[in-house]
C-alpha positions in Angstrom: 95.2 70.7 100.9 97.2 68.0 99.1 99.1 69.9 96.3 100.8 67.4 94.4 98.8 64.5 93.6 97.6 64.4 90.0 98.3 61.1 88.4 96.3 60.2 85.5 94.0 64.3 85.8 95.1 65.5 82.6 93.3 63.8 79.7 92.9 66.1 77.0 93.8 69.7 75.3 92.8 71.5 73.0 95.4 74.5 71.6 95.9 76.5 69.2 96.6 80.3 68.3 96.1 80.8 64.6 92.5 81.3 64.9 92.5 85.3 65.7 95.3 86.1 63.1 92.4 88.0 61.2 91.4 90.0 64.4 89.5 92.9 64.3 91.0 95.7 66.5 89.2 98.4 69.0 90.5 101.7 69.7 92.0 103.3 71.0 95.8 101.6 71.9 98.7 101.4 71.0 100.3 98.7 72.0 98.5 96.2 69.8 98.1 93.2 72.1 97.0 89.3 72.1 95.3 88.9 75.3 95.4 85.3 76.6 93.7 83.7 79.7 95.3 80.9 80.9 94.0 78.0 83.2 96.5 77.9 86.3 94.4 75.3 88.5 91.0 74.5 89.8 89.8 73.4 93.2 86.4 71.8 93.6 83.8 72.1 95.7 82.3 69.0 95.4 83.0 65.1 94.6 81.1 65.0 91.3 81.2 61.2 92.0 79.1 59.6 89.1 78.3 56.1 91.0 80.4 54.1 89.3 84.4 54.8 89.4 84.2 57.7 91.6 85.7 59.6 88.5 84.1 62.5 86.2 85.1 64.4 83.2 85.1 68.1 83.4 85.5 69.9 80.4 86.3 73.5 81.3 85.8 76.2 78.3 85.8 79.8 78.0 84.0 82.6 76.0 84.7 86.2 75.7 82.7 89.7 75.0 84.9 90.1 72.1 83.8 90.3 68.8 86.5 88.0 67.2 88.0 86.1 70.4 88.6 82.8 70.4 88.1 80.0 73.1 89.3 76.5 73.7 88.6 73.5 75.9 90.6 71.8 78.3 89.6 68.1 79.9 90.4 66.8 82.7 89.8 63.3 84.8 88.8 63.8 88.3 89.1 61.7 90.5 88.0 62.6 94.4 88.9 59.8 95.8 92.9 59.9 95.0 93.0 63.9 94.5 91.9 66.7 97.3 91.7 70.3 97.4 93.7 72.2 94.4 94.2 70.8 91.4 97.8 71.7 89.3 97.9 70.3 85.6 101.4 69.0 85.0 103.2 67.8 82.0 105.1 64.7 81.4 108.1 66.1 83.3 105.8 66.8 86.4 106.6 70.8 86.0 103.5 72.8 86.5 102.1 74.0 83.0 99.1 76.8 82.0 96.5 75.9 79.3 95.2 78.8 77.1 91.4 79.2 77.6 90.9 82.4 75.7 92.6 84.5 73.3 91.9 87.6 71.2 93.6 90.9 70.1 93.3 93.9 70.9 94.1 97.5 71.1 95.6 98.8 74.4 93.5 99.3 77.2 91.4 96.1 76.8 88.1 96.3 77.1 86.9 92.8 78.3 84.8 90.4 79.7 85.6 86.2 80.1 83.3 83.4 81.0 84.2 80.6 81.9 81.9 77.3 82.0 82.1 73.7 83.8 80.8 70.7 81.6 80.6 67.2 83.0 80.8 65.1 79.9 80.9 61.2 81.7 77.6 60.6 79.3 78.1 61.5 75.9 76.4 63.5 74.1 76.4 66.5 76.3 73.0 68.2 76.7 72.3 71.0 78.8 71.3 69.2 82.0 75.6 68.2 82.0 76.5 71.9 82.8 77.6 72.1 86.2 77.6 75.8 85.9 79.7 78.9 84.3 81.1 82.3 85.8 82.1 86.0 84.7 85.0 88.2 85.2 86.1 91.4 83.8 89.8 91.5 82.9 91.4 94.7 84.7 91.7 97.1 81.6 95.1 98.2 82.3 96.0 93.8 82.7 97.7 94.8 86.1 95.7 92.6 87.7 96.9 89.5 86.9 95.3 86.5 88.8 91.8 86.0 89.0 89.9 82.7 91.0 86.7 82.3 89.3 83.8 80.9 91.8 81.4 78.8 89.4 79.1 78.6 92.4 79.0 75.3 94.7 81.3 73.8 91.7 84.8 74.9 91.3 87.4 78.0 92.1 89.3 78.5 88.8 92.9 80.3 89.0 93.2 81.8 85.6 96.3 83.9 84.8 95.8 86.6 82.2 98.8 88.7 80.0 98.9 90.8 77.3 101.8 90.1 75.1 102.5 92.7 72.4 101.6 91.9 68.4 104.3 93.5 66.5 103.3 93.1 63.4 99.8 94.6 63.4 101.0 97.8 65.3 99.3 99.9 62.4 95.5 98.4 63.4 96.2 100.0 66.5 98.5 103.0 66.0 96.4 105.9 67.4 97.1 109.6 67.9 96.0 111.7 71.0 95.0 115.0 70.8 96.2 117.5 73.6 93.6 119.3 75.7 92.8 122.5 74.7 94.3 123.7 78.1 97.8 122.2 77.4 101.1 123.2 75.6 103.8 121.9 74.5 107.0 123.8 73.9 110.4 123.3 72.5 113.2 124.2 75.2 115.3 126.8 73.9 118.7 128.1 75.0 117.6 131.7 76.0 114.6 130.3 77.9 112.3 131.6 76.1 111.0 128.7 74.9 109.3 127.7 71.4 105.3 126.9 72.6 103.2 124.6 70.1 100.7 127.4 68.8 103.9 129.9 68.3 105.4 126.9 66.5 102.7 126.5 64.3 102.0 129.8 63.6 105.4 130.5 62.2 105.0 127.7 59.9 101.5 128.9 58.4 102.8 132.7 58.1 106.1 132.1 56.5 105.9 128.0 54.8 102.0 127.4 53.9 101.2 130.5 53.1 103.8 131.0 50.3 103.5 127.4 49.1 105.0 124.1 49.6 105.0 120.5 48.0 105.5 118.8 51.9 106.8 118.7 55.0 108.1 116.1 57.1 109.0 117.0 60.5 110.2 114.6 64.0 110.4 116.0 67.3 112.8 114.2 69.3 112.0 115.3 73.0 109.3 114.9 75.6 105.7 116.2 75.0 106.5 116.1 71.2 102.8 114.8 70.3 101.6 118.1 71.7 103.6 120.5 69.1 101.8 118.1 66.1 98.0 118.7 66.4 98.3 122.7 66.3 100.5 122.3 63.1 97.9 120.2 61.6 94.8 122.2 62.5 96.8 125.6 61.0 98.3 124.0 57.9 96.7 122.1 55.0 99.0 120.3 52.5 100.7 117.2 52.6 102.2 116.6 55.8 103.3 114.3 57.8 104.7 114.6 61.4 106.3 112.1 64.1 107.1 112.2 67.7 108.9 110.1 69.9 106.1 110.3 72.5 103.1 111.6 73.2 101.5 115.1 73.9 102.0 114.1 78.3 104.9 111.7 78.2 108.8 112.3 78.5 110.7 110.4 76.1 113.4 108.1 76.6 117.3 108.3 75.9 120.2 105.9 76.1 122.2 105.8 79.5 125.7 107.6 80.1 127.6 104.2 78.3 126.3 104.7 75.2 126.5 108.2 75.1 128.6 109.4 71.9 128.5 105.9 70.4 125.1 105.9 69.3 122.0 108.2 68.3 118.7 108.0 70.4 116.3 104.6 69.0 113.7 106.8 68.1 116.4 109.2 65.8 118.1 106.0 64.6 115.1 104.6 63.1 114.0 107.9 61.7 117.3 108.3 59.9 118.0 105.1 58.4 114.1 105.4 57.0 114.8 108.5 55.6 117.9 107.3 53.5 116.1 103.8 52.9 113.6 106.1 51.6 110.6 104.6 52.8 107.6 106.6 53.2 106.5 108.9 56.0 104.0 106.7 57.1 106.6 103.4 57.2 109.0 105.2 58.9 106.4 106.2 61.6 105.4 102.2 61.9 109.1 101.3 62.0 109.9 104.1 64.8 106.7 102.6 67.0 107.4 98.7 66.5 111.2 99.3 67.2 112.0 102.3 69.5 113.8 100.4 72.1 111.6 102.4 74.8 108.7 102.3 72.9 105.8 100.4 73.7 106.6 97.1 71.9 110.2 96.4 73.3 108.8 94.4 76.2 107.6 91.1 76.0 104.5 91.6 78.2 102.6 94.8 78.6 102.0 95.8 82.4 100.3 99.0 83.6 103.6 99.6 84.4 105.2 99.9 81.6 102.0 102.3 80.1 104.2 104.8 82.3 107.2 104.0 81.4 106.9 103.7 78.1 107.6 105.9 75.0 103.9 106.2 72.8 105.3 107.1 69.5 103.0 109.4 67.6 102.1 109.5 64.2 99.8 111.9 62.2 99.4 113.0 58.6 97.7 115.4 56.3 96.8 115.4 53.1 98.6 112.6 50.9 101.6 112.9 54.0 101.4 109.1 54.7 103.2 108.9 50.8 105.9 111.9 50.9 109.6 110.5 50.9 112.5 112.3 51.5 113.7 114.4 48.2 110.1 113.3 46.7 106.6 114.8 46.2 103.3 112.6 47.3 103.3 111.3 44.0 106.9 109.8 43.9 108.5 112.5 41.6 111.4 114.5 42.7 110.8 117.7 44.8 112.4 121.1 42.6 114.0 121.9 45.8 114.3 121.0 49.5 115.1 122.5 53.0 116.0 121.5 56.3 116.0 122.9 59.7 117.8 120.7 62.7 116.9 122.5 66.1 118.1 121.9 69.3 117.5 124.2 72.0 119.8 123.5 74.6 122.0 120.2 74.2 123.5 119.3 77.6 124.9 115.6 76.9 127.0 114.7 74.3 124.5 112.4 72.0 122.3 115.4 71.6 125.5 116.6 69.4 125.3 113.3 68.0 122.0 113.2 66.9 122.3 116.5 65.5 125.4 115.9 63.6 123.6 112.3 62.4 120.8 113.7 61.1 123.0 116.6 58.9 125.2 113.7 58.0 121.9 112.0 56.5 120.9 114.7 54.9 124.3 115.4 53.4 124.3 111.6 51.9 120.6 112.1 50.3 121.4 115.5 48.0 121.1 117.9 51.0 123.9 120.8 50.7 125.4 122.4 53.4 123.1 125.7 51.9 120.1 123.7 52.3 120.1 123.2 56.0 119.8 125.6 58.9 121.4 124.1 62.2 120.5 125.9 65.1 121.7 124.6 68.2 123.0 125.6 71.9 124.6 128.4 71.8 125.2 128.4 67.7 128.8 127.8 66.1 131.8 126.3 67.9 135.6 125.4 66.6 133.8 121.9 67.3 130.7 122.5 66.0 131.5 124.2 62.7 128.4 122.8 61.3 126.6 124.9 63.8 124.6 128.3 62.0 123.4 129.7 65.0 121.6 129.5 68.5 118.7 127.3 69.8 116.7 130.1 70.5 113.2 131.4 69.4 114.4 134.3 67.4 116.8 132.4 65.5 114.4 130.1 65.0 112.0 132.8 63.8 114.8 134.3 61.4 115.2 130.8 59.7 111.9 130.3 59.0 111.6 133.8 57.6 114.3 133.5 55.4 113.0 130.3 54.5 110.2 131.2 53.1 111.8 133.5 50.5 112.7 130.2 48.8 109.6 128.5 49.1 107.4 127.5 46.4 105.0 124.2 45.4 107.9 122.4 44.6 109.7 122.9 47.5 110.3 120.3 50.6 111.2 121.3 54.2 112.3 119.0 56.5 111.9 119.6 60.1 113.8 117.7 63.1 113.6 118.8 66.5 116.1 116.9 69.4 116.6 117.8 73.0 114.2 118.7 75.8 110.5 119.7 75.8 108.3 121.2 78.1 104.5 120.6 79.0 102.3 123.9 80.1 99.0 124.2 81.3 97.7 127.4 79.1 94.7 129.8 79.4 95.3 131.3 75.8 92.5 133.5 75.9 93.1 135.2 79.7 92.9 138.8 78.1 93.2 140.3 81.4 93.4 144.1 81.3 95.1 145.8 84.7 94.9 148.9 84.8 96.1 149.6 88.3 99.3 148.9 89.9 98.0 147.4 93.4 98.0 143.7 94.0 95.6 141.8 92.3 94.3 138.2 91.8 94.7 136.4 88.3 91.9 133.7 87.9 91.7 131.6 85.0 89.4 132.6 82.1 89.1 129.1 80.9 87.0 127.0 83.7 88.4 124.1 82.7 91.2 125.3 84.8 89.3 126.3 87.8 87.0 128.8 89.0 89.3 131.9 91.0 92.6 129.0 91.4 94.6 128.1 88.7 94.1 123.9 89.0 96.8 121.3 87.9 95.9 118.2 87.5 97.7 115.1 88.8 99.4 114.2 85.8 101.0 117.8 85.8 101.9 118.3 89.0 103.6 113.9 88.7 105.7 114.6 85.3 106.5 118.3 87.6 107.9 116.4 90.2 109.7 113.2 88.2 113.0 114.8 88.1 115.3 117.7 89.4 116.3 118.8 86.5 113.7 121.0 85.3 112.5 124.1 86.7 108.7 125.2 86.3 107.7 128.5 85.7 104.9 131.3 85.1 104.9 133.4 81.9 102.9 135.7 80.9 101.9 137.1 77.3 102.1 140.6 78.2 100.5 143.7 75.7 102.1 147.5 76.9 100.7 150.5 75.4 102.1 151.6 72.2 104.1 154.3 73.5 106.2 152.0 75.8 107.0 149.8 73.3 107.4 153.2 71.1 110.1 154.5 73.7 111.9 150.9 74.0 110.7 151.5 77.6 109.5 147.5 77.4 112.1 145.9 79.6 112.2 148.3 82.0 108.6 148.7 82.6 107.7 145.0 82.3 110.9 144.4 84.9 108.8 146.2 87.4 106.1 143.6 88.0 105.9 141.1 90.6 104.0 138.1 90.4 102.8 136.0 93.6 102.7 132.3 93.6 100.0 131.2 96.4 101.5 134.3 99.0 105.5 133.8 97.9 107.0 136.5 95.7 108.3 135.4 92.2 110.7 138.1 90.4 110.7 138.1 86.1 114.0 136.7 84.9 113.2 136.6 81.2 111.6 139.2 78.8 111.8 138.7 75.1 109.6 139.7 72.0 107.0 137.1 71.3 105.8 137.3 66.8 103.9 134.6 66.7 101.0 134.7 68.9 98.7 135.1 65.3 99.1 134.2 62.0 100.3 137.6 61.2 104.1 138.3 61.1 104.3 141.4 63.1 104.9 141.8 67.1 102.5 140.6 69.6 103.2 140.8 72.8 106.2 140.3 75.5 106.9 137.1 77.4 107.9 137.6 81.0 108.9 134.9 82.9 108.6 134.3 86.0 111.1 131.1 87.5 109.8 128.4 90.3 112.9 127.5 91.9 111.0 125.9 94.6 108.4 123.3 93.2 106.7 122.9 96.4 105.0 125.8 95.7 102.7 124.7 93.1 100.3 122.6 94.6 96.9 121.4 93.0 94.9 124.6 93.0 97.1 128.1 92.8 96.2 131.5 93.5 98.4 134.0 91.2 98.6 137.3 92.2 100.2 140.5 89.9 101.6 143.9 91.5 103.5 146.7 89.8 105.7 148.2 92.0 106.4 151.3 90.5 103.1 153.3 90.8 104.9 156.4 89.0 105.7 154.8 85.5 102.6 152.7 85.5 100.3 152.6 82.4 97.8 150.1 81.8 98.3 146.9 80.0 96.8 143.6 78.7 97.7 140.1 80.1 96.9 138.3 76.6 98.0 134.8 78.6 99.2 133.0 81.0 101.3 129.8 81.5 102.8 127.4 84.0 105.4 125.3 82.4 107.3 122.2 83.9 110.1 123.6 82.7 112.5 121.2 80.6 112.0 117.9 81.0 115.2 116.0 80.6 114.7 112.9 78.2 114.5 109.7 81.1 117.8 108.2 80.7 116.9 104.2 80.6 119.1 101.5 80.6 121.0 100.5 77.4 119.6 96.8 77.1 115.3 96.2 78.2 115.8 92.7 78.9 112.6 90.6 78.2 109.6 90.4 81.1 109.3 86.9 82.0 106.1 84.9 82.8 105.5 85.4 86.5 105.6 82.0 88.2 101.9 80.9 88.6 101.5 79.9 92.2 103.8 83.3 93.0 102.3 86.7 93.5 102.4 89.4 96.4 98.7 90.2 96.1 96.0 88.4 94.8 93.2 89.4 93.9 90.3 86.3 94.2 87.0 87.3 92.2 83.9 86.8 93.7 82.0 86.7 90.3 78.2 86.6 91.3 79.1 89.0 94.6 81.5 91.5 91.8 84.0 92.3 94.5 87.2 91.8 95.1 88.8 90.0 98.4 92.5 90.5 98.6 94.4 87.5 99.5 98.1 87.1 100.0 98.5 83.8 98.3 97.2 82.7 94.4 96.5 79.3 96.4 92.7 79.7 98.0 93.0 78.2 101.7 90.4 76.1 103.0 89.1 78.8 104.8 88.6 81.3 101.9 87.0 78.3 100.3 84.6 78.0 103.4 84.1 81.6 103.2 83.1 81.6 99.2 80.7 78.6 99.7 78.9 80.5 102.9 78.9 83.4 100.8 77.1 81.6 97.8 74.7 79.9 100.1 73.6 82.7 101.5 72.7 84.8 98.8 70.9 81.5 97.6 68.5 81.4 100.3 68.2 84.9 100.4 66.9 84.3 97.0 64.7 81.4 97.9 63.3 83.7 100.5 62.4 86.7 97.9 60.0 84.4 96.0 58.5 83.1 99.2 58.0 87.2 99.7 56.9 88.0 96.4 54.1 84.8 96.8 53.1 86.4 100.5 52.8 90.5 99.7 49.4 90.2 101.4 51.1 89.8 104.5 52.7 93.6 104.9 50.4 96.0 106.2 48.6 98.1 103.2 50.0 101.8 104.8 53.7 100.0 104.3 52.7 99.1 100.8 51.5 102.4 100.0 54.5 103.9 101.2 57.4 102.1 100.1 56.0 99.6 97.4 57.9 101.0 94.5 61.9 101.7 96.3 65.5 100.9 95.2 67.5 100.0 98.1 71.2 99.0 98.3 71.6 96.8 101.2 75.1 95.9 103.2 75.7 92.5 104.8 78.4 92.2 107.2 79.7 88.6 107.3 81.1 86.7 109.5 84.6 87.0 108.1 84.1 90.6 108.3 84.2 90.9 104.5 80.5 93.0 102.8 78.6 91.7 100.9 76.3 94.3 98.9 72.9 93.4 97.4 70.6 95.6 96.2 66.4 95.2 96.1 64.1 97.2 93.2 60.1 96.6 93.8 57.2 98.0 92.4 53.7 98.0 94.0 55.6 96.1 96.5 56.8 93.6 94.8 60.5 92.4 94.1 61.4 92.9 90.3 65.2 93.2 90.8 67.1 90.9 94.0 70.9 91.2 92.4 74.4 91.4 93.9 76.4 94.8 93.6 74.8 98.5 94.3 72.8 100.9 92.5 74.0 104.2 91.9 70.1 105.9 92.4 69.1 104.3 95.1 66.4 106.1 97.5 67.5 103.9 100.2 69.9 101.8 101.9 69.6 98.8 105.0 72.5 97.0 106.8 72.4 94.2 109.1 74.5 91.1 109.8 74.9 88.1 108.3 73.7 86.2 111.6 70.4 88.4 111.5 70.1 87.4 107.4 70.1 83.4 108.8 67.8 84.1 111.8 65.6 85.5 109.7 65.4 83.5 107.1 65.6 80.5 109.0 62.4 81.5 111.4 58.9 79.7 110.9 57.4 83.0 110.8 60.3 85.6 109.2 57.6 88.9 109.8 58.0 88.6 113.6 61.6 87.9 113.0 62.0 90.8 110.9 59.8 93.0 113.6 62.0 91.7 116.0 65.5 92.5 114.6 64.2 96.2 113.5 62.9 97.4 117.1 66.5 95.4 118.4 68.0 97.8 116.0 69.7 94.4 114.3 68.1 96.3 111.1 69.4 99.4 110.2 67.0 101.5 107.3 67.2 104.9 106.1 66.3 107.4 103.0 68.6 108.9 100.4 68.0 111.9 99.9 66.3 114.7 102.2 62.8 113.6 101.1 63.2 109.9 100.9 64.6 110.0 104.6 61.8 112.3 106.2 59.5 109.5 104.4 61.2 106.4 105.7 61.1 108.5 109.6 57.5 109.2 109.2 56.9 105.4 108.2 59.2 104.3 110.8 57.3 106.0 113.5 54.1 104.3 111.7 55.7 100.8 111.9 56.4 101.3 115.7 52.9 102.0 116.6 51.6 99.2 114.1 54.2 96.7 115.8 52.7 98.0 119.2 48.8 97.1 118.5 49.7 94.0 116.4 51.0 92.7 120.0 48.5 93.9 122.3 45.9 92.4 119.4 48.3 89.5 118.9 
């Protein structure tokens, strides 16, 4: 193919983006994104010589399934006697350009479907008869897929290039918050290891905040899985609310790398603070975290599925009149009588975890806070360094706080909430309520079956953000219930040190037991948390048998397993590079893997190059042809029923078959055939997912037989040369298709003796 050789192609363009500014946005993103498909180049198939100049004017235009996308037209002079194979618009300075053929905007994943259409416009007007012919693709939801060549049959192979490019400014149309499943947790990593779960969380807030009264609250969690702790605070508590999280319910967050560390606070913390003393609302300060967390998902240029993994998916959600509540105000914009603050981190292990916790109390200081109004708990409490410290990142302290709290509270009172450091993600079953009542080994199986019937299951995303970093380890708790009289005797330790928990066979030993209050909404004790460390990972696989003994058969008493839980452990926050430089536009005629769309035949055919060869070319064009005649060939059936045998009819006039080619380039091409009373209603490409019957044969037996003066004998012959491969789905369908099978043969047999 000649690549360079476009003098005089490029005639006319079209362009313009301010047609989708009003765009209507689907659900459910973020990142709000303009999707653009862009013409790369076009190689055709045929001369399209007119008669006269040997030239033609192709008009190339594109349409989309969305409901407010917007398409343009691009023009070009063809010429096939001075241009061959590829064609490569150019501008002035002969540098290879892209023309926008479709727009529109919206929410992340897209959800979307482009055709693109051939015009031959030598003979103005146009009219319907100057078509030369129009093709679909789906864009890949995630936009990984970047290249597509579009085959408008016997016409033209278009190379579109499609990106999703971030829209800043209408984040809000697509900011969306995810709901946890109801077998996941979230927890807050504390410094006794006992850590703060999202249902504990929000229990302690109902019993000690709501339920004596409140104007607001306004709470951020700074630390992986924070979307998780928000939904189980918003289904307990009504009131005005409002709550933001750096990411969402299964995604770490992100923190600055060792360079910047004691220099500067996190993005997400930064823009949180300076909202707060700007005093912008809850809900601004949740747009402004999303559209300018460094790691968040609109500091990139371009959006890749990459990036979906590595990104930060700030969450925001409200309650009430939340969205208005302003730091020292009610809903309303009047000042609050009072206000509180708690600043919690568990277990700060790098230096700008102190800096975000001193940063926010400096805030607060500068907006009216007093050093009586906020409760720091964090580490291991108060150091001659940390003198602003008032105690420990633990769950009791943090229990304590909020109890004492709540002696102050009243309808005029504001609490603000801000949670830094690590978090973890569980997979719960909060409603085992497993009595044992013996002290021999026994299995553990979930109660939930979401989580699997006999094996505990963790799913792929679990056991991925498990394995992401060395710095966490996972363990098993368990919600444990003794009798009364143990806990009577202060016998609790002691008896609950005696059980022994097995991990798939391999013995884990309880490191941890502490007191657990906040199981209900009722301030009283609950339960025991044992907890059981993983220091080897490998061990938790997808599916888990748990095991419990007792070894001490003497000082046994029964007792109730209220839950259990396998934690990640704490997740460190991903430590990303201080500056995200911008992702450039991929060159266009560059890329590893390509895939080339086969519209009509809806597969995909890798190639190695976004150039088509003359080959894959070939093989596109045999590909086209054949189905064509194939198609030829079902109305010459449909015309010519009378021809099959009636016992055939009867048998298999009303069947849905998927049929495999093999071609010559050892690609498959799938088809599928629907009749009724034996005749052909559906011929399409692709496969049906209830078929009752599938064929496969070559594409050299397709062309013999459809070539043949008299296809029946070819088809007889091809079937007994086993060239025709036929059988049922199903056990019934394929004892029919034996029995007619059996009937064919012996037909076939008397048809030749009879001939």
């Amino acid at each position: 193919m000649r690549k360079s050789i476009l003098s005089g192609i490029l005639v006319f363009f079209i362009f313009s983006l301010t047609g989708v500014v009003s765009a209507e946005y689907d659900p459910p993103g973020p990142p709000a994104v303009e999707v653009r498909v862009l013409l790369l180049s076009f190689t055709p198939l045929d001369n399209f010589d007119d008669g006269w100049n040997g030239k033609s004017d192709i008009r190339f235009e594109a349409s989309g399934s969305a409901r407010d996308g917007k398409g343009y037209s691009t023009y070009f002079e063809y010429d096939h006697d001075s241009v061959k194979g590829k064609v490569v618009p150019k501008n002035k300075e002969g540098k290879n350009v892209m023309y926008v053929l479709y727009t529109v905007r919206e929410c992340w994943p897209v959800d979307l479907e482009v055709e693109i259409k051939a015009t031959d416009i030598d003979n103005p007007p146009v009219d319907p008869d100057d078509v030369l012919g129009s093709a679909k693709f789906t864009v890949d939801k995630m936009v990984k897929k970047k290249y597509y060549n579009v085959v408008i049959p016997g016409k033209f192979v278009v190379n579109v290039y499609v990106e999703a490019v971030p829209v800043k400014e209408d984040s809000d149309k697509c900011a969306y918050f995810f709901d946890q499943p109801e077998a996941k947790s979230s927890s807050i990593v504390t410094k006794s290891g006992a850590n703060i779960y999202d249902f504990e969380f929000a229990n302690m807030l109902k019993m000690w905040i709501a339920d004596r009264g409140f104007a607001n609250m306004l709470i951020f969690f700074q630390q992986c899985f924070g979307g998780g702790m928000t939904d189980d605070i918003l289904r307990k508590i009504d009131g005005d609310i409002a709550i933001t999280s750096a990411a969402k319910h299964d995604e770490v967050a992100y923190g600055y790398n060792e360079t910047s560390v004691g220099v500067k606070v996190d993005p997400f913390s930064r823009e949180v603070m300076e909202g707060l003393k700007s005093g912008k609302s809850a809900k601004e300060i949740g747009r402004d975290v999303e559209r300018n967390d460094d790691y968040g998902v609109y500091a990139k240029g371009r959006y890749s599925g990459d990036v979906q993994k590595s990104r930060e998916h700030v969450q925001y959600a409200s309650e009430g009149d939340g969205d208005k509540v302003r730091l020292g105000k009610k809903a309303d914009g009047s000042d609050v009588r009072s206000k509180h603050a708690i600043v919690f981190a568990g277990d700060p292990d790098d230096t700008y975890d102190w800096t975000e916790v001193k940063g926010f109390v400096d805030m607060l200081k500068s907006k009216g806070f007093s050093d009586e109004d906020i409760v720091v708990l964090a580490g291991s409490g108060r150091s001659s360094v940390n003198s602003y410290v008032d105690g420990p990142g633990t769950k009791q302290a943090l229990w304590n706080a909020i109890r004492e709290l709540s002696g102050k509270m009243n309808k005029d009172e504001q609490l603000v909430i801000f949670v830094t450091d690590h978090g973890n993600l569980e997979t719960t079953d909060r409603a085992l309520d497993r009595l044992i009542n013996d002290p021999v080994k026994q299995p553990i199986p979930p109660r939930n079956e979401e989580l699997g019937d006999g094996r505990w299951v963790l799913d792929e995303e679990f056991l991925e953000i498990l394995n992401e970093t060395d710095g966490n380890i996972p363990y098993i708790s368990l919600m444990v219930t003794p009798l009364p009289e143990v806990v009577a005797e202060n016998l609790t330790s002691e008896f609950l040190g005696h059980l022994t928990l097995y991990l798939n066979g391999f013995e884990l030993e309880p490191e941890i037991i502490e007191p657990v209050y906040a199981l209900d909404e009722i301030p009283d004790l609950d339960a025991f948390e044992v907890v059981f460390p993983v220091y080897d990972e490998e061990l938790l696989g997808s599916e888990n048998i748990i095991e419990l003994s007792f070894d001490n058969s003497d000082l046994f008493q029964p007792f109730t397993v209220e839950m259990l839980i396998i934690s990640t452990g704490g997740i460190p926050r991903v430590i990303d590079v201080e500056e995200i430089p911008a992702e450039k536009t991929p060159p266009a005629l560059m890329l590893e893997l390509t895939p080339v769309f086969d519209v009509v035949n809806e597969t995909l055919i890798l190639s190695d190059s976004s150039i088509l060869t003359e080959d894959e070319i070939s093989g596109l064009i045999s590909r086209d042809s054949l189905f064509a005649l194939m198609v030829e060939k079902k109305d010459w059936y449909n015309n010519n029923t009378h021809l099959a045998p009636g016992f055939i009819k009867d048998w298999l006039g009303n069947t849905r078959v998927n049929v495999e080619i093999l071609m010559d380039d050892g690609s498959v091409m799938d088809i599928y055939v629907v009749t009724e009373n034996a005749y052909i209603n559906e011929f399409e490409r692709g496969k049906l997912d209830d078929a009752n019957a599938k064929a496969s044969l070559s594409e050299e037996t397709v062309r013999r037989v459809i070539s043949s003066d008299d296809p029946v004998a070819e088809v007889q012959k091809a079937y007994r040369g086993g060239d025709i491969q036929y059988s049922g789905v199903g056990f019934v369908e394929s004892v029919k298709v034996e029995v007619v099978k059996i009937i064919v043969k012996i037909y076939f047999a008397i048809s030749d003796i009879l001939g």
